[in-house]
């Protein structure tokens, strides 16, 4: 086996794992392999995938973003409040995503200009933003905004079959794939994550890259918030708690290295699908939620162990 | 390591390829099994889904146990999913139950409004939904099963009257104004004590289900009314706050009745600081849920609201 085919095989590892799990589930549950259920899984996955795409850039930089769940909640509270104030739903949604981007921008500034470790910076903003979403919502869910446009964003279908969040997820996948593969920005993200000092010395504006990446991560979390809020028809100040871990798990399952510089967006999509398929399949089989946590954790550990083995 | 990993990956790939070619027949077998499961439904072998807001709370664990025991008795397959207090997770797991084509979904909402969409999705697909403990806002359900708070209020009042010998001055601490628990518990309480000649309600004030407020509100009330024999609080937290105020003021022998039977309150009843507390019976909520689901499966009518009796804990 040439090194190149071996590298390709390694990259396909997560995909193969997804196939194996999916096949196992189709054998064990007759309800799994139906068009209805597969679209159902994809729609459920879209929220985590949108966050995880942004998280992939962050982790490629060797950073981490713990604030994604809080950004999701605060943006969704913002959108719901805007709509309650009578703002046009499309404008409210756009402003909410912009707000998420600004929250990410703040993270980026604190990390690059303030020279604070990403873990600490986003741990802080996670708490601040969660607090703010409780402040703005008085601690209770915001409901009572009835907009056909907004309900469609999370609950609508394209061609009467494919859920809009799934289409959104696939479009964003395409955008991220293109940016990472074909643009200067993408190459600079890899370079900064691989070796920041040498990237900087070769003319990459590493601070600017960092700021952009965290801004993108914030905007993606807000976008996930749009899907969630639209589907629940309710903005929850406590929404998204723990989502940072699901997103990180999707990125790591996809083979992106937590030390930065190495990884790809296709892996993240597959990682998110793997988590979603596991959730769905275990529910279909009636596995207790406590065992579900054990199984999901074990799958993540196994994936990382195999990845470690490959790198040796 | 490399020697192990490469063959491992290769064999995984091999499995993948073999399985890929199996995908066609697989989906065919799924199609074939659909009528089979429909036949199973007709013969009465049906499954019911139970979506619980959280299993990190003894109340809901007891609820699930009641449902499980009843399902076992009735020969119903019960599939429980846990939302871990996350409305999005609840929505996803109920969607999974819909895919599983369960006959009835018992739902204990994490948030009454946030579940409306997925409840509609289920009813659109012909799956009947029953809400447990918390109601659904914005979508129709076949039935709602919850504690009978009115009966609980009555139970507290009857106990209080009995203890006081139908005579004395009474304080009522209300829960958050307008909340269903406060409204219904108060309604039940008043239906018994109102019009009793020798019972006088000397004060009735909201303390918002909060222990600290129960303390300060009671302190203020007894400034002007030292002559108090009984107190009913719409929940245990307020009752426990009131107990502190009464003790500090040296008012002994006041009969304090709370609601909810929290561990603190049960301990207070045992030690004699509180006279009684009204306890919900979550096992019964689960049991009634499965019984109602069974009726729906058999095509029998069910009541829109099924109240679950409460239980009085006293020394």
Coordinates of C-alpha atoms in Angstrom, one line a residue:
Chain A
X1 CA 0.0 0.0 0.0
X2 CA 1.5 3.3 -1.0
X3 CA 1.5 6.1 1.7
X4 CA -0.9 8.0 -0.4
X5 CA -3.6 5.3 -0.5
X6 CA -3.0 4.7 3.2
X7 CA -3.5 8.4 4.0
X8 CA -6.7 8.3 2.0
X9 CA -7.9 5.3 3.9
X10 CA -7.1 6.9 7.2
X11 CA -9.1 10.0 6.1
X12 CA -12.0 7.7 5.2
X13 CA -11.9 6.1 8.7
X14 CA -14.8 8.1 10.1
X15 CA -16.9 7.5 7.0
X16 CA -16.3 3.8 7.3
X17 CA -17.3 3.9 10.9
X18 CA -20.5 5.7 10.0
X19 CA -21.3 3.1 7.4
X20 CA -20.6 0.2 9.8
X21 CA -22.8 1.8 12.5
X22 CA -25.6 2.6 10.0
X23 CA -25.5 -1.0 8.7
X24 CA -25.6 -2.4 12.2
X25 CA -28.6 -0.2 13.0
X26 CA -30.5 -1.2 9.9
X27 CA -30.1 -4.8 10.8
X28 CA -31.1 -4.2 14.4
X29 CA -34.0 -1.8 13.8
X30 CA -36.4 -2.2 10.9
X31 CA -37.4 1.5 11.3
X32 CA -33.9 2.9 10.7
X33 CA -33.4 2.5 7.0
X34 CA -36.4 4.4 5.7
X35 CA -36.3 7.6 3.7
X36 CA -38.5 9.2 6.3
X37 CA -36.1 8.3 9.1
X38 CA -32.9 9.2 7.3
X39 CA -34.3 12.7 6.5
X40 CA -35.4 12.9 10.1
X41 CA -31.8 12.2 11.3
X42 CA -30.3 14.7 8.8
X43 CA -32.7 17.4 10.1
X44 CA -31.8 16.6 13.7
X45 CA -28.1 16.6 12.8
X46 CA -28.3 20.0 11.0
X47 CA -28.1 22.0 14.3
X48 CA -25.0 20.3 15.6
X49 CA -23.4 20.2 12.1
X50 CA -23.8 24.0 11.6
X51 CA -22.1 24.6 15.0
X52 CA -19.5 22.0 14.2
X53 CA -18.5 23.6 10.9
X54 CA -17.5 26.8 12.7
X55 CA -15.9 24.7 15.4
X56 CA -13.8 23.0 12.8
X57 CA -12.1 26.3 11.8
X58 CA -11.5 27.1 15.4
X59 CA -10.0 23.7 16.1
X60 CA -7.9 23.9 12.9
X61 CA -6.3 27.0 14.5
X62 CA -5.5 24.9 17.6
X63 CA -8.2 26.8 19.5
X64 CA -11.5 25.9 21.1
X65 CA -14.9 27.6 21.4
X66 CA -16.8 26.8 24.5
X67 CA -19.3 29.6 24.1
X68 CA -21.2 28.2 21.1
X69 CA -24.2 27.0 23.1
X70 CA -24.5 30.4 24.9
X71 CA -24.2 32.3 21.6
X72 CA -27.0 30.1 20.2
X73 CA -29.2 30.9 23.1
X74 CA -28.5 34.6 23.2
X75 CA -29.0 35.0 19.4
X76 CA -32.3 33.1 19.5
X77 CA -33.5 35.2 22.4
X78 CA -32.5 38.3 20.4
X79 CA -34.4 37.1 17.3
X80 CA -37.5 36.3 19.3
X81 CA -37.4 39.7 21.0
X82 CA -36.9 41.5 17.7
X83 CA -39.9 39.7 16.3
X84 CA -42.0 40.4 19.3
X85 CA -41.1 44.1 18.9
X86 CA -42.7 43.8 15.4
X87 CA -39.6 43.7 13.3
X88 CA -39.8 42.0 10.0
X89 CA -39.0 38.3 10.6
X90 CA -36.3 38.1 7.8
X91 CA -34.6 41.2 9.2
X92 CA -34.9 39.9 12.8
X93 CA -33.2 36.7 11.7
X94 CA -30.4 38.5 9.8
X95 CA -29.8 40.7 12.9
X96 CA -29.7 37.7 15.1
X97 CA -27.0 36.0 13.0
X98 CA -25.1 39.3 12.9
X99 CA -25.4 39.4 16.7
X100 CA -23.9 35.9 16.9
X101 CA -21.1 37.0 14.7
X102 CA -20.4 40.0 16.9
X103 CA -20.3 37.8 20.0
X104 CA -17.8 35.6 18.1
X105 CA -15.8 38.8 17.2
X106 CA -15.6 39.7 20.8
X107 CA -14.1 36.2 21.5
X108 CA -11.6 36.6 18.7
X109 CA -10.5 40.1 19.9
X110 CA -10.0 38.8 23.5
X111 CA -8.0 35.8 22.3
X112 CA -5.8 37.5 19.7
X113 CA -5.4 41.1 21.0
X114 CA -5.9 40.3 24.7
X115 CA -3.6 37.2 24.4
X116 CA -6.0 35.1 26.5
X117 CA -6.0 31.3 26.0
X118 CA -9.1 30.4 23.9
X119 CA -10.2 27.9 26.6
X120 CA -10.3 30.6 29.3
X121 CA -11.6 33.4 27.0
X122 CA -14.6 31.3 25.7
X123 CA -15.2 29.8 29.1
X124 CA -15.7 33.4 30.3
X125 CA -17.9 34.4 27.5
X126 CA -19.9 31.2 27.7
X127 CA -20.9 32.3 31.3
X128 CA -21.4 36.0 30.4
X129 CA -23.5 35.3 27.4
X130 CA -25.6 32.6 29.1
X131 CA -26.2 35.2 31.9
X132 CA -27.2 37.8 29.4
X133 CA -29.7 35.5 27.7
X134 CA -31.3 34.8 31.1
X135 CA -31.3 38.6 31.7
X136 CA -33.0 39.5 28.4
X137 CA -35.6 36.8 28.6
X138 CA -36.3 37.1 32.4
X139 CA -35.3 33.5 32.6
X140 CA -38.4 32.2 30.8
X141 CA -38.9 31.0 27.2
X142 CA -40.0 33.6 24.7
X143 CA -43.0 32.5 22.6
X144 CA -45.8 33.9 20.7
X145 CA -44.1 35.1 17.5
X146 CA -46.1 33.6 14.7
X147 CA -44.4 34.1 11.4
X148 CA -44.7 31.8 8.4
X149 CA -41.3 32.8 7.1
X150 CA -39.6 32.1 10.4
X151 CA -41.4 28.7 10.9
X152 CA -40.3 27.7 7.4
X153 CA -36.6 28.2 8.2
X154 CA -36.6 25.2 10.6
X155 CA -39.7 23.3 9.6
X156 CA -40.1 23.8 5.9
X157 CA -39.3 21.5 3.0
X158 CA -37.6 22.0 -0.4
X159 CA -39.6 20.2 -3.1
X160 CA -41.9 18.9 -0.4
X161 CA -39.4 16.4 0.7
X162 CA -36.0 17.7 1.9
X163 CA -36.1 19.7 5.1
X164 CA -34.8 23.3 4.7
X165 CA -32.3 22.9 7.6
X166 CA -30.7 19.9 5.7
X167 CA -30.4 22.0 2.5
X168 CA -28.9 24.8 4.6
X169 CA -26.4 22.4 6.2
X170 CA -25.4 21.0 2.8
X171 CA -24.9 24.5 1.4
X172 CA -22.8 25.6 4.3
X173 CA -20.8 22.4 4.0
X174 CA -20.1 23.4 0.4
X175 CA -19.1 26.9 1.4
X176 CA -16.7 25.6 4.1
X177 CA -15.3 23.0 1.8
X178 CA -14.6 25.6 -0.8
X179 CA -13.1 28.1 1.6
X180 CA -10.8 25.6 3.2
X181 CA -9.7 24.0 0.0
X182 CA -9.6 26.7 -2.5
X183 CA -9.0 30.1 -0.9
X184 CA -6.1 31.9 0.6
X185 CA -8.0 32.4 3.8
X186 CA -8.4 28.6 4.1
X187 CA -4.7 28.0 3.5
X188 CA -3.9 30.7 6.1
X189 CA -6.1 28.9 8.7
X190 CA -4.2 25.7 8.2
X191 CA -0.9 27.5 8.3
X192 CA -1.7 29.4 11.5
X193 CA -2.9 26.3 13.2
X194 CA 0.1 24.2 12.0
X195 CA 2.7 26.7 13.3
X196 CA 1.6 30.1 14.2
X197 CA 5.1 31.6 14.5
X198 CA 6.3 30.5 11.1
X199 CA 2.9 31.5 9.5
X200 CA 3.3 35.0 11.0
X201 CA 6.9 35.2 9.8
X202 CA 5.8 34.2 6.3
X203 CA 3.4 37.1 6.2
X204 CA 0.1 35.6 7.4
X205 CA -1.8 38.1 9.5
X206 CA -2.5 35.5 12.2
X207 CA -4.5 37.8 14.5
X208 CA -6.8 38.8 11.7
X209 CA -7.3 35.1 10.8
X210 CA -8.1 34.3 14.4
X211 CA -10.6 37.1 14.7
X212 CA -12.4 36.0 11.5
X213 CA -12.5 32.4 12.6
X214 CA -14.2 33.1 16.0
X215 CA -16.6 35.5 14.3
X216 CA -17.5 32.8 11.8
X217 CA -18.0 30.3 14.7
X218 CA -20.3 32.8 16.4
X219 CA -22.4 33.4 13.3
X220 CA -22.7 29.6 12.7
X221 CA -23.9 29.1 16.2
X222 CA -26.5 31.8 15.7
X223 CA -27.6 30.1 12.5
X224 CA -28.0 26.9 14.4
X225 CA -30.0 29.0 16.9
X226 CA -32.3 30.1 14.1
X227 CA -33.1 26.5 13.1
X228 CA -33.6 25.5 16.8
X229 CA -35.9 28.4 17.6
X230 CA -37.9 28.0 14.4
X231 CA -38.4 24.3 15.0
X232 CA -39.4 24.8 18.7
X233 CA -41.4 28.0 17.9
X234 CA -39.9 29.2 21.2
X235 CA -36.6 30.9 22.2
X236 CA -35.2 29.2 25.3
X237 CA -32.6 31.0 27.4
X238 CA -31.2 27.7 28.5
X239 CA -31.0 26.3 24.9
X240 CA -27.8 24.9 23.6
X241 CA -26.4 23.9 27.0
X242 CA -23.7 21.3 26.4
X243 CA -23.8 21.8 22.6
X244 CA -20.1 22.8 22.6
X245 CA -19.2 19.2 23.6
X246 CA -21.3 17.7 20.8
X247 CA -19.7 20.0 18.3
X248 CA -16.2 19.3 19.5
X249 CA -17.0 15.6 19.4
X250 CA -18.2 15.9 15.8
X251 CA -15.0 17.6 14.8
X252 CA -12.7 15.2 16.6
X253 CA -14.7 12.1 15.3
X254 CA -14.2 13.6 11.9
X255 CA -10.4 13.3 12.3
X256 CA -9.5 16.9 12.9
X257 CA -6.6 17.2 15.2
X258 CA -7.2 19.1 18.5
X259 CA -3.6 20.4 18.3
X260 CA -4.5 22.3 15.1
X261 CA -3.4 22.4 11.5
X262 CA -4.8 19.1 10.4
X263 CA -8.3 18.2 9.5
X264 CA -11.1 18.6 7.0
X265 CA -14.7 19.6 6.9
X266 CA -16.0 16.4 5.3
X267 CA -14.9 14.6 8.4
X268 CA -16.9 17.0 10.6
X269 CA -20.0 16.4 8.5
X270 CA -19.5 12.6 8.9
X271 CA -18.8 13.0 12.6
X272 CA -22.0 15.0 13.2
X273 CA -23.9 12.4 11.2
X274 CA -22.3 9.6 13.3
X275 CA -23.5 11.2 16.5
X276 CA -26.9 11.9 15.1
X277 CA -27.3 8.3 13.7
X278 CA -26.2 6.9 17.1
X279 CA -28.8 9.1 19.0
X280 CA -31.5 8.1 16.6
X281 CA -30.7 4.4 16.3
X282 CA -30.4 4.0 20.1
X283 CA -33.7 5.7 20.5
X284 CA -35.3 3.4 17.9
X285 CA -34.0 0.4 19.7
X286 CA -35.3 1.7 23.0
X287 CA -31.9 1.8 24.7
X288 CA -32.0 3.7 28.0
X289 CA -30.7 7.2 27.9
X290 CA -28.1 6.4 30.6
X291 CA -26.6 3.6 28.4
X292 CA -26.8 5.9 25.4
X293 CA -24.4 8.3 27.1
X294 CA -22.0 5.4 27.8
X295 CA -22.1 4.2 24.2
X296 CA -21.6 7.6 22.7
X297 CA -18.7 8.4 25.0
X298 CA -17.1 5.0 24.2
X299 CA -17.5 5.6 20.4
X300 CA -15.7 9.0 20.7
X301 CA -12.9 7.5 22.8
X302 CA -12.5 4.6 20.3
X303 CA -12.4 7.0 17.4
X304 CA -9.7 9.1 19.0
X305 CA -7.7 6.0 20.0
X306 CA -7.7 4.7 16.4
X307 CA -6.7 8.2 15.2
X308 CA -3.8 8.2 17.7
X309 CA -2.7 4.7 16.5
X310 CA -2.6 6.0 12.9
X311 CA -0.4 8.9 13.8
X312 CA 2.3 6.8 15.5
Chain B
X1 CA 0.7 -0.6 15.5
X2 CA 0.6 0.2 11.8
X3 CA 0.4 -3.5 11.1
X4 CA -2.7 -3.8 13.1
X5 CA -4.4 -0.7 12.0
X6 CA -4.1 -1.1 8.2
X7 CA -5.7 -4.6 8.1
X8 CA -8.3 -3.4 10.5
X9 CA -9.3 -0.5 8.3
X10 CA -9.2 -2.7 5.3
X11 CA -11.5 -5.2 6.9
X12 CA -13.8 -2.4 7.9
X13 CA -13.8 -1.3 4.3
X14 CA -14.6 -4.8 3.2
X15 CA -17.5 -5.0 5.5
X16 CA -18.6 -1.6 4.2
X17 CA -18.5 -2.8 0.6
X18 CA -20.3 -6.0 1.3
X19 CA -22.9 -4.1 3.3
X20 CA -23.2 -1.5 0.5
X21 CA -24.2 -4.2 -1.9
X22 CA -26.7 -5.3 0.7
X23 CA -28.4 -2.0 0.9
X24 CA -30.8 -2.8 -1.9
X25 CA -32.2 -6.0 -0.4
X26 CA -32.1 -4.3 3.0
X27 CA -34.5 -1.6 2.1
X28 CA -36.6 -4.2 0.4
X29 CA -36.8 -6.2 3.6
X30 CA -37.8 -3.0 5.4
X31 CA -40.7 -2.6 3.0
X32 CA -41.6 -6.2 3.4
X33 CA -41.6 -5.9 7.2
X34 CA -44.0 -2.9 7.2
X35 CA -47.2 -5.0 6.6
X36 CA -45.9 -7.5 9.2
X37 CA -45.7 -4.8 11.9
X38 CA -49.1 -3.6 10.9
X39 CA -50.4 -7.1 11.4
X40 CA -48.7 -7.1 14.9
X41 CA -50.6 -3.9 15.7
X42 CA -53.9 -5.5 14.8
X43 CA -53.2 -8.5 17.0
X44 CA -52.8 -6.1 20.0
X45 CA -49.0 -6.2 20.3
X46 CA -48.4 -2.5 20.3
X47 CA -45.7 -0.1 21.5
X48 CA -46.2 3.1 23.4
X49 CA -43.6 5.9 23.5
X50 CA -42.8 7.8 26.8
X51 CA -40.9 11.0 26.5
X52 CA -39.8 12.3 29.9
X53 CA -38.4 15.7 30.6
X54 CA -35.6 14.4 32.8
X55 CA -34.6 11.2 34.5
X56 CA -32.3 13.2 36.9
X57 CA -35.2 13.8 39.2
X58 CA -36.8 11.2 41.5
X59 CA -40.3 12.5 40.7
X60 CA -39.9 11.5 37.0
X61 CA -38.1 8.3 37.7
X62 CA -41.1 7.3 39.8
X63 CA -43.4 8.3 37.0
X64 CA -41.5 6.1 34.6
X65 CA -41.6 3.2 37.0
X66 CA -45.4 3.5 37.3
X67 CA -45.7 3.5 33.5
X68 CA -43.2 0.6 33.1
X69 CA -45.0 -1.6 35.6
X70 CA -48.3 -1.0 34.1
X71 CA -47.0 -1.6 30.6
X72 CA -45.6 -4.9 31.7
X73 CA -48.9 -5.9 33.2
X74 CA -50.8 -5.0 30.0
X75 CA -48.3 -6.6 27.6
X76 CA -47.4 -3.2 26.0
X77 CA -43.9 -2.4 24.8
X78 CA -42.9 0.9 26.4
X79 CA -40.1 2.8 24.8
X80 CA -38.8 5.5 27.1
X81 CA -36.8 8.5 25.8
X82 CA -35.1 11.0 28.1
X83 CA -35.0 14.7 27.1
X84 CA -32.5 15.7 29.8
X85 CA -34.4 18.9 30.2
X86 CA -33.5 20.1 26.7
X87 CA -36.5 20.9 24.5
X88 CA -34.5 20.3 21.3
X89 CA -33.5 16.8 22.6
X90 CA -37.1 16.1 23.4
X91 CA -38.2 17.2 20.0
X92 CA -35.6 14.9 18.3
X93 CA -36.4 11.9 20.5
X94 CA -40.2 12.3 19.9
X95 CA -39.5 12.4 16.2
X96 CA -37.6 9.1 16.6
X97 CA -40.7 7.7 18.3
X98 CA -42.8 8.8 15.3
X99 CA -40.4 7.1 13.0
X100 CA -40.7 4.0 15.2
X101 CA -44.5 4.2 14.5
X102 CA -45.5 3.8 18.1
X103 CA -49.3 3.8 18.6
X104 CA -49.5 6.4 21.4
X105 CA -46.9 8.9 22.7
X106 CA -47.0 9.8 26.4
X107 CA -45.3 13.2 26.7
X108 CA -44.1 15.0 29.8
X109 CA -43.0 18.3 28.3
X110 CA -39.8 20.1 29.2
X111 CA -41.5 23.2 28.0
X112 CA -45.3 23.4 27.3
X113 CA -44.9 25.7 24.3
X114 CA -41.8 24.2 22.8
X115 CA -43.3 20.7 22.3
X116 CA -46.4 22.0 20.4
X117 CA -44.7 21.5 16.9
X118 CA -43.7 18.0 17.5
X119 CA -47.0 17.1 19.1
X120 CA -48.7 18.4 15.9
X121 CA -46.2 16.3 13.8
X122 CA -47.3 13.2 15.7
X123 CA -51.0 13.8 15.5
X124 CA -50.7 14.6 11.7
X125 CA -49.1 11.1 11.3
X126 CA -52.1 9.6 13.2
X127 CA -50.3 9.0 16.5
X128 CA -52.3 10.0 19.6
X129 CA -50.6 12.0 22.2
X130 CA -51.2 12.2 25.9
X131 CA -49.6 14.8 28.1
X132 CA -48.4 13.9 31.6
X133 CA -47.9 16.2 34.6
X134 CA -47.3 19.3 32.4
X135 CA -49.7 20.4 29.7
X136 CA -49.0 21.2 26.1
X137 CA -49.6 24.8 24.9
X138 CA -50.6 25.3 21.2
X139 CA -51.5 21.8 20.1
X140 CA -54.3 19.3 20.8
X141 CA -53.7 16.2 22.9
X142 CA -56.0 13.3 23.5
X143 CA -55.8 13.6 27.2
X144 CA -53.9 15.4 30.0
X145 CA -53.0 13.5 33.1
X146 CA -51.8 15.4 36.2
X147 CA -52.2 15.7 39.9
X148 CA -55.6 16.8 41.1
X149 CA -54.4 20.1 42.8
X150 CA -58.0 21.0 43.7
X151 CA -58.5 17.7 45.5
X152 CA -55.1 18.3 47.2
X153 CA -56.2 21.7 48.5
X154 CA -59.4 20.2 49.8
X155 CA -57.4 17.4 51.5
X156 CA -55.2 20.0 53.2
X157 CA -58.3 22.0 54.4
X158 CA -60.1 19.0 55.7
X159 CA -57.0 17.9 57.7
X160 CA -56.7 21.5 59.1
X161 CA -60.3 21.6 60.1
X162 CA -60.1 18.3 61.8
X163 CA -56.9 19.3 63.7
X164 CA -58.4 22.6 64.8
X165 CA -61.8 21.1 65.8
X166 CA -63.5 23.3 63.2
X167 CA -62.6 26.4 65.1
X168 CA -59.8 29.0 64.8
X169 CA -57.9 31.6 62.9
X170 CA -56.1 30.5 59.7
X171 CA -53.5 32.0 57.4
X172 CA -53.1 31.1 53.7
X173 CA -49.8 31.6 51.9
X174 CA -50.4 31.7 48.1
X175 CA -48.1 30.6 45.3
X176 CA -47.2 32.8 42.3
X177 CA -50.3 34.6 41.4
X178 CA -52.0 33.2 38.3
X179 CA -50.0 30.0 38.2
X180 CA -52.2 26.9 37.8
X181 CA -50.9 25.3 41.0
X182 CA -51.6 28.3 43.1
X183 CA -55.1 28.8 41.6
X184 CA -56.2 25.1 41.9
X185 CA -54.7 24.5 45.3
X186 CA -56.3 27.7 46.6
X187 CA -59.6 26.8 45.0
X188 CA -59.7 23.4 46.7
X189 CA -58.8 24.9 50.0
X190 CA -61.4 27.6 49.9
X191 CA -64.2 25.2 48.8
X192 CA -63.8 23.6 52.2
X193 CA -63.1 26.4 54.6
X194 CA -65.3 29.1 53.1
X195 CA -68.6 29.5 55.0
X196 CA -67.4 27.7 58.1
X197 CA -68.7 29.9 60.9
X198 CA -65.9 29.3 63.4
X199 CA -63.0 29.3 61.0
X200 CA -61.6 32.8 60.1
X201 CA -59.2 33.4 57.4
X202 CA -57.2 36.2 59.0
X203 CA -54.7 36.7 56.2
X204 CA -54.2 35.5 52.6
X205 CA -51.1 36.7 50.9
X206 CA -48.8 35.5 48.0
X207 CA -45.3 34.4 48.9
X208 CA -44.5 33.1 45.4
X209 CA -43.6 29.5 46.3
X210 CA -40.4 30.9 47.9
X211 CA -39.0 30.0 51.3
X212 CA -37.5 33.4 52.1
X213 CA -40.7 35.1 51.1
X214 CA -42.7 32.6 53.1
X215 CA -40.7 33.7 56.1
X216 CA -41.0 37.4 55.6
X217 CA -44.7 37.4 54.6
X218 CA -45.5 35.3 57.7
X219 CA -43.5 37.6 59.9
X220 CA -45.4 40.6 58.7
X221 CA -48.8 38.8 59.0
X222 CA -48.2 37.8 62.7
X223 CA -47.2 41.3 63.6
X224 CA -50.9 42.1 63.7
X225 CA -52.4 38.7 64.3
X226 CA -50.7 36.8 67.1
X227 CA -53.9 34.7 67.5
X228 CA -53.3 32.1 64.8
X229 CA -54.0 28.4 65.0
X230 CA -53.6 27.2 61.5
X231 CA -51.6 27.9 58.3
X232 CA -51.9 26.4 54.8
X233 CA -49.1 27.1 52.3
X234 CA -49.5 26.3 48.6
X235 CA -46.1 24.6 48.7
X236 CA -43.6 23.3 51.2
X237 CA -40.9 25.9 50.7
X238 CA -43.3 28.7 51.9
X239 CA -44.6 26.4 54.7
X240 CA -41.0 25.9 55.9
X241 CA -40.3 29.6 55.8
X242 CA -43.5 30.2 57.8
X243 CA -42.5 27.6 60.4
X244 CA -39.3 29.7 61.0
X245 CA -41.3 32.9 61.4
X246 CA -43.8 31.2 63.8
X247 CA -41.0 29.7 65.9
X248 CA -39.1 33.0 66.1
X249 CA -42.3 34.7 67.3
X250 CA -42.8 32.0 69.9
X251 CA -46.1 30.9 68.4
X252 CA -46.3 27.2 69.2
X253 CA -49.0 24.7 68.3
X254 CA -49.8 26.3 65.0
X255 CA -51.0 23.6 62.6
X256 CA -48.9 24.1 59.4
X257 CA -49.8 22.2 56.2
X258 CA -47.7 22.3 53.1
X259 CA -47.8 20.9 49.6
X260 CA -45.4 18.7 47.5
X261 CA -43.9 16.5 50.2
X262 CA -40.3 17.6 49.6
X263 CA -37.6 15.7 51.6
X264 CA -37.2 18.8 53.9
X265 CA -41.0 19.0 54.5
X266 CA -41.2 15.3 55.2
X267 CA -38.4 15.6 57.8
X268 CA -40.3 18.6 59.3
X269 CA -43.5 16.6 59.6
X270 CA -41.6 13.8 61.3
X271 CA -40.0 16.1 63.8
X272 CA -43.3 17.8 64.5
X273 CA -42.4 21.2 63.0
X274 CA -45.1 20.8 60.3
X275 CA -48.4 19.0 60.8
X276 CA -48.7 17.6 57.3
X277 CA -47.9 17.9 53.6
X278 CA -49.8 16.9 50.5
X279 CA -47.9 14.4 48.3
X280 CA -48.2 13.9 44.6
X281 CA -48.1 10.3 43.3
X282 CA -45.9 10.2 40.2
X283 CA -46.2 6.4 39.9
X284 CA -49.9 6.8 39.5
X285 CA -49.4 9.5 36.8
X286 CA -47.3 7.0 34.8
X287 CA -49.7 4.2 35.5
X288 CA -52.8 6.2 34.4
X289 CA -50.9 7.3 31.3
X290 CA -50.4 3.7 30.1
X291 CA -54.0 2.8 31.0
X292 CA -55.2 5.7 28.9
X293 CA -52.9 4.8 26.1
X294 CA -54.3 1.2 26.2
X295 CA -57.8 2.6 25.9
X296 CA -56.9 4.7 22.9
X297 CA -55.3 1.7 21.2
X298 CA -58.4 -0.4 21.8
X299 CA -60.5 2.4 20.3
X300 CA -62.2 3.4 23.6
X301 CA -62.8 7.0 24.6
X302 CA -60.7 8.7 27.3
X303 CA -61.4 11.8 29.4
X304 CA -59.8 15.0 28.3
X305 CA -58.4 15.5 31.8
X306 CA -57.6 12.6 34.1
X307 CA -56.9 13.9 37.6
X308 CA -54.5 11.8 39.7
X309 CA -55.3 11.6 43.5
X310 CA -52.9 13.0 46.0
X311 CA -51.8 11.6 49.4
X312 CA -51.5 13.3 52.7
X313 CA -48.3 12.8 54.8
X314 CA -48.8 13.4 58.5
X315 CA -47.1 12.2 61.6

